[in-house]
Short mmCIF file of C-alpha atoms in Angstrom, two decimals:
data_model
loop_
_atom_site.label_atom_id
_atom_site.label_comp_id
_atom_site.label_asym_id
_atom_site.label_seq_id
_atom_site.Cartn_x
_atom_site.Cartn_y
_atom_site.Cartn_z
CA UNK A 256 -0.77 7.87 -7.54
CA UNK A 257 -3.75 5.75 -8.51
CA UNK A 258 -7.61 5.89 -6.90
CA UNK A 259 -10.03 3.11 -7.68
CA UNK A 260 -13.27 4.28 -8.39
CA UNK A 261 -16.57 1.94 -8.09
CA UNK A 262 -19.55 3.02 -9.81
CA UNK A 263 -21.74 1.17 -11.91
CA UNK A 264 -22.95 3.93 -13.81
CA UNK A 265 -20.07 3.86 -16.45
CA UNK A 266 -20.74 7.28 -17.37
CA UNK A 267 -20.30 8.77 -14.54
CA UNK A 268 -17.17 6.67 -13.71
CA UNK A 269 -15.69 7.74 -16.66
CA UNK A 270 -16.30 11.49 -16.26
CA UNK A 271 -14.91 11.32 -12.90
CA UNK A 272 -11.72 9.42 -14.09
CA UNK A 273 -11.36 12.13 -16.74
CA UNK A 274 -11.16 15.09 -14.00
CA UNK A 275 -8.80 12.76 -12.19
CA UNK A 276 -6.67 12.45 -15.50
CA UNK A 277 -6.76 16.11 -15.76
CA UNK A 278 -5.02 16.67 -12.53
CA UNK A 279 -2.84 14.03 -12.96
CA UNK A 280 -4.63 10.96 -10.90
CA UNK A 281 -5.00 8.22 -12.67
CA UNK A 282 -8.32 5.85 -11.81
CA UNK A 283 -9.58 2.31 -12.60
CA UNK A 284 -13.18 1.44 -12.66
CA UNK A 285 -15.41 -1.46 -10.80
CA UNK A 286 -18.69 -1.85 -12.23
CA UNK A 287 -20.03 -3.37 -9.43
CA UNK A 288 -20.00 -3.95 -5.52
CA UNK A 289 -17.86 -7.62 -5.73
CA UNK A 290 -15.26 -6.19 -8.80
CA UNK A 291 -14.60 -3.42 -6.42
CA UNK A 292 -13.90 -5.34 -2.99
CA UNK A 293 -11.55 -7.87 -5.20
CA UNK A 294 -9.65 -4.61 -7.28
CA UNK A 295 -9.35 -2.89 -3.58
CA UNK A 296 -7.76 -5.78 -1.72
CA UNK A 297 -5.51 -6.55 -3.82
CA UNK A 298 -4.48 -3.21 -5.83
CA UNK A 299 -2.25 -0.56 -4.58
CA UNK A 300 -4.49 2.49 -4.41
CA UNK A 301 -3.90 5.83 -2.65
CA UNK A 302 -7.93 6.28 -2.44
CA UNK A 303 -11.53 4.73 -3.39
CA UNK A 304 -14.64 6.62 -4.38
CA UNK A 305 -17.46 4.42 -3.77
CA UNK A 306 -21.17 4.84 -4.85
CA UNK A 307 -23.81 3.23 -2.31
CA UNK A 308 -26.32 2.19 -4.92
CA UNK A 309 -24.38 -0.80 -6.54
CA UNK A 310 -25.19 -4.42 -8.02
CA UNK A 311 -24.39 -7.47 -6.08
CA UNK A 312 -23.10 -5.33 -3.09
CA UNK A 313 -24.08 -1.99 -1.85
CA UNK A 314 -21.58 0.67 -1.28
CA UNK A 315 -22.07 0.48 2.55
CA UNK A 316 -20.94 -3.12 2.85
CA UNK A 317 -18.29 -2.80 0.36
CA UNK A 318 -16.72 0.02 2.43
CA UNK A 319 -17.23 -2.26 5.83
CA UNK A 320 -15.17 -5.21 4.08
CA UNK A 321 -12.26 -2.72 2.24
CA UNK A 322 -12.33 -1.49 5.82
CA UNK A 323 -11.54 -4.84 7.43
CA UNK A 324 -8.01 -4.82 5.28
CA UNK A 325 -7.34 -1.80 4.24
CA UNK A 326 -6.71 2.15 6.10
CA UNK A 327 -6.70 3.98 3.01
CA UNK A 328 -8.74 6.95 2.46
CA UNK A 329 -12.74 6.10 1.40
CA UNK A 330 -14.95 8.64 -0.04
CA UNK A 331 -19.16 8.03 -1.04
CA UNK A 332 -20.29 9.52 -3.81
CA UNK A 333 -24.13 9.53 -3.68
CA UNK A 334 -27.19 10.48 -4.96
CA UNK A 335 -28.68 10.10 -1.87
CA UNK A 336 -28.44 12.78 0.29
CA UNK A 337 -30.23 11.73 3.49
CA UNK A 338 -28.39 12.19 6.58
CA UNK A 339 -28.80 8.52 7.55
CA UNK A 340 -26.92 7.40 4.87
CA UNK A 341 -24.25 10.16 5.52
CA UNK A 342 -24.04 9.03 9.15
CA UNK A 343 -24.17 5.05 8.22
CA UNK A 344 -21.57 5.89 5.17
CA UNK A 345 -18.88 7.45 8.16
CA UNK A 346 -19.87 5.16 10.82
CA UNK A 347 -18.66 2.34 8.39
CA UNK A 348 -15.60 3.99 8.22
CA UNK A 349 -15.71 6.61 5.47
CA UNK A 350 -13.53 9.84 5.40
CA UNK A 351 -16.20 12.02 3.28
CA UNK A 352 -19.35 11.60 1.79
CA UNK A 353 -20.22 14.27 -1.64
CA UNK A 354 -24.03 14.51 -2.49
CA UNK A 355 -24.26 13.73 -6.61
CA UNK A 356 -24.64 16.07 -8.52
CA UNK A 357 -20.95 17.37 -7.73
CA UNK A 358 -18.76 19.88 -8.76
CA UNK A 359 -15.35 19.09 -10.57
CA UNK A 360 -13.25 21.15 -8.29
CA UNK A 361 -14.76 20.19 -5.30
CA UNK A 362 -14.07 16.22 -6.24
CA UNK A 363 -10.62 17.19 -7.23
CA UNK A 364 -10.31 19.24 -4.29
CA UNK A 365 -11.46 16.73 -1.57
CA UNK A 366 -9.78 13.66 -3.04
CA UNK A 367 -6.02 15.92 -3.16
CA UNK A 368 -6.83 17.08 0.51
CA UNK A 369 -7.81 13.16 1.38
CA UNK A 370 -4.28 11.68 -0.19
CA UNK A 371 -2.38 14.45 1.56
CA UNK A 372 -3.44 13.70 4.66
CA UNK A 373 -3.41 10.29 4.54
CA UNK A 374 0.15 10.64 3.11
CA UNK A 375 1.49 13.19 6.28
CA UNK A 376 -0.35 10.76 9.00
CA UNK A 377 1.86 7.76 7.58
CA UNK A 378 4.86 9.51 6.79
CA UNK A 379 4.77 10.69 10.63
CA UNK A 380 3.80 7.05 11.30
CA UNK A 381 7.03 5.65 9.90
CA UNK A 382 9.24 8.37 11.31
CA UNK A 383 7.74 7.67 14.76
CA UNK A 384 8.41 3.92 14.40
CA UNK A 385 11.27 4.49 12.39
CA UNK A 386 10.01 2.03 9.41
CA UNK A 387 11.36 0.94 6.01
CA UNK A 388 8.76 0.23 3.81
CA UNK A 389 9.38 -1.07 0.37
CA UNK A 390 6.37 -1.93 -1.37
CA UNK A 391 5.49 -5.25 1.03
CA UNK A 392 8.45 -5.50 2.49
CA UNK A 393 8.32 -3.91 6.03
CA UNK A 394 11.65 -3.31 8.57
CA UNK A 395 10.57 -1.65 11.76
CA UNK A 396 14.24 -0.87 13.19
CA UNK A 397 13.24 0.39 16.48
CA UNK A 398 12.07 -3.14 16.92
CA UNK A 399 14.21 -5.30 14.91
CA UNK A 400 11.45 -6.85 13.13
CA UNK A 401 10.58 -7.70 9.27
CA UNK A 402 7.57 -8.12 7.67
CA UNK A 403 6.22 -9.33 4.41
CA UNK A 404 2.74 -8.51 3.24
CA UNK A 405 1.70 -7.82 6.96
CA UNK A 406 3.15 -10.97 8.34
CA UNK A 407 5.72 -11.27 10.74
CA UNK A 408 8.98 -13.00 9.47
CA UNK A 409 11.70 -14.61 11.83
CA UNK A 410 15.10 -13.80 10.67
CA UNK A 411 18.27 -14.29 12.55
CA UNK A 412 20.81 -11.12 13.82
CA UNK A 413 23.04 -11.51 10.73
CA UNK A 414 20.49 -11.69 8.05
CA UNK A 415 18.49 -8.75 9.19
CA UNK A 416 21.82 -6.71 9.47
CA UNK A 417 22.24 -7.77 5.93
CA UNK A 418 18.31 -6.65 4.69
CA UNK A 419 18.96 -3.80 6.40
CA UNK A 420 22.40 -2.63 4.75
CA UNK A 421 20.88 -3.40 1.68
CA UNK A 422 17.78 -1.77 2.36
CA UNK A 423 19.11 1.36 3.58
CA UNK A 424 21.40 1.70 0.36
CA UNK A 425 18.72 0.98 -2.60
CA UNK A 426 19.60 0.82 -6.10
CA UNK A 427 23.39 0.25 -5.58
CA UNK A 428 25.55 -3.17 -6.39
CA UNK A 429 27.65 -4.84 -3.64
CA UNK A 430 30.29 -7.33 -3.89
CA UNK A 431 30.33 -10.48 -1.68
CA UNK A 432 33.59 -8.86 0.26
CA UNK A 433 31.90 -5.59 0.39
CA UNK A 434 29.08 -7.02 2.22
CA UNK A 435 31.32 -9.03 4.25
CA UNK A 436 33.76 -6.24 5.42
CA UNK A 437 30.85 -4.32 6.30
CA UNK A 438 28.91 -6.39 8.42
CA UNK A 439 31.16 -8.92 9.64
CA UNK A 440 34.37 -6.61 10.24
CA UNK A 441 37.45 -5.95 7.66
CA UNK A 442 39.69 -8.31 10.71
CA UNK A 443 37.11 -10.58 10.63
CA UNK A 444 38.08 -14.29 9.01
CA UNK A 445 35.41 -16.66 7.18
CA UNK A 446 34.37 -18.01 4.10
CA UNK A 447 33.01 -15.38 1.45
CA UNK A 448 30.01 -17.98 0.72
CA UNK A 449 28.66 -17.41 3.44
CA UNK A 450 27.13 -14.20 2.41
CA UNK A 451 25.65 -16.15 -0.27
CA UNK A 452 23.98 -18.20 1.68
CA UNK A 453 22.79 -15.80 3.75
CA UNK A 454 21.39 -14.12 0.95
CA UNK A 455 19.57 -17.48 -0.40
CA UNK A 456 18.14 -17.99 3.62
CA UNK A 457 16.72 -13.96 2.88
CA UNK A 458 15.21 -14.32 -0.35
CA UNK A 459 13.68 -17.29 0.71
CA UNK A 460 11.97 -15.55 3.12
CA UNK A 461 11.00 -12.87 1.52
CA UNK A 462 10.07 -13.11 -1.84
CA UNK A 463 7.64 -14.40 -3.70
CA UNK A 464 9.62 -16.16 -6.15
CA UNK A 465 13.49 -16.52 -4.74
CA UNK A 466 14.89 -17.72 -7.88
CA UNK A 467 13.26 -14.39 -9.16
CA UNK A 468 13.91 -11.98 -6.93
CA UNK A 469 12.06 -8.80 -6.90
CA UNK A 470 13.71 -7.00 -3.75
CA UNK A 471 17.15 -8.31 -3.69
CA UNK A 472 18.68 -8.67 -7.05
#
């Protein structure tokens, strides 16, 4: 579990990253409005404290562009405690907005309650659409669809069958004629190669790198 945290008074970022630490969240820092939109899109974070006074973008437009890409949990941390700012900070999209100076527990507290939540809602998200999710690999089953990084890949019957097998039995080595008895039948005849291929036409699809593969090994 990892929050980002953008503040660009270091040390305040720091003491907040230290309660994190304590309770066992770890935390990166963005000094300012841009470092934090770039660390946001492109990190995997559970949650993101943002303060609304920051250089080169305030905290209300940096929450409005997260926003645009990302569902995660968002919670201000402010000095400024007018209710303007409160109302502008959830209209934008915020889930909570804590009035510096703040108690310990109470950050603790609400950023726990925050990933929790967040956590049950997609966890009942996936069941619901019956989902495999690995990392940015997506395989909505109800659907018989496959996605990588949010975008929609085409992929034949027999080499979804085959993501899915694998996908539904992680972390376990398969031979070329165990693959092949499985999904094509144990009285089926054919050429053992072609799970290969198969394999290359998958890979190709969906990782980054085929010739180093990060999901199918």
């Amino acid at each position: 579990m990892k929050i980002l945290i953008i503040e660009d008074d270091i040390s305040i970022a720091e003491l907040e990253r230290d309660y994190l630490s304590i309770n066992g969240i770890e935390s990166d820092i963005a000094e300012d409005g841009e470092k934090g939109v770039e660390l946001a899109k492109s990190g995997d974070y559970s949650l993101i404290i943002i303060d609304v006074m920051l250089p080169k973008k305030d905290g209300f437009r940096v929450c409005k562009e997260i926003r645009e890409v990302k569902d995660i949990p968002v919670i201000f941390l402010s000095a400024r405690s007018d209710d303007i700012d409160k109302i502008r900070g959830l209209g934008l999209g915020a889930d909570d907005y804590i009035t510096k100076p703040f108690s310990p527990g109470e950050l603790i507290a609400r950023v726990k309650g925050h990933i929790a939540r967040y956590e049950e809602l997609s966890l009942k998200k996936a069941v619901k659409h019956d989902i495999i999710k690995i990392r940015g690999l997506e395989i909505d089953k109800s659907a018989h669809k496959v996605f990588v990084n949010g975008n929609s890949v085409s992929m034949p019957a027999k080499e979804y069958e085959i993501l899915l097998f694998l996908a539904e039995n992680p972390n376990i080595v398969f031979s070329k004629e165990h693959i092949f008895d499985r999904l094509w039948g144990m009285d089926a005849f054919g050429d053992m190669s072609t799970v290969t291929v198969h394999i290359q036409r998958i890979r190709e699809k969906i990782e980054e790198n085929p010739s180093k593969p990060q999901y199918i090994e």
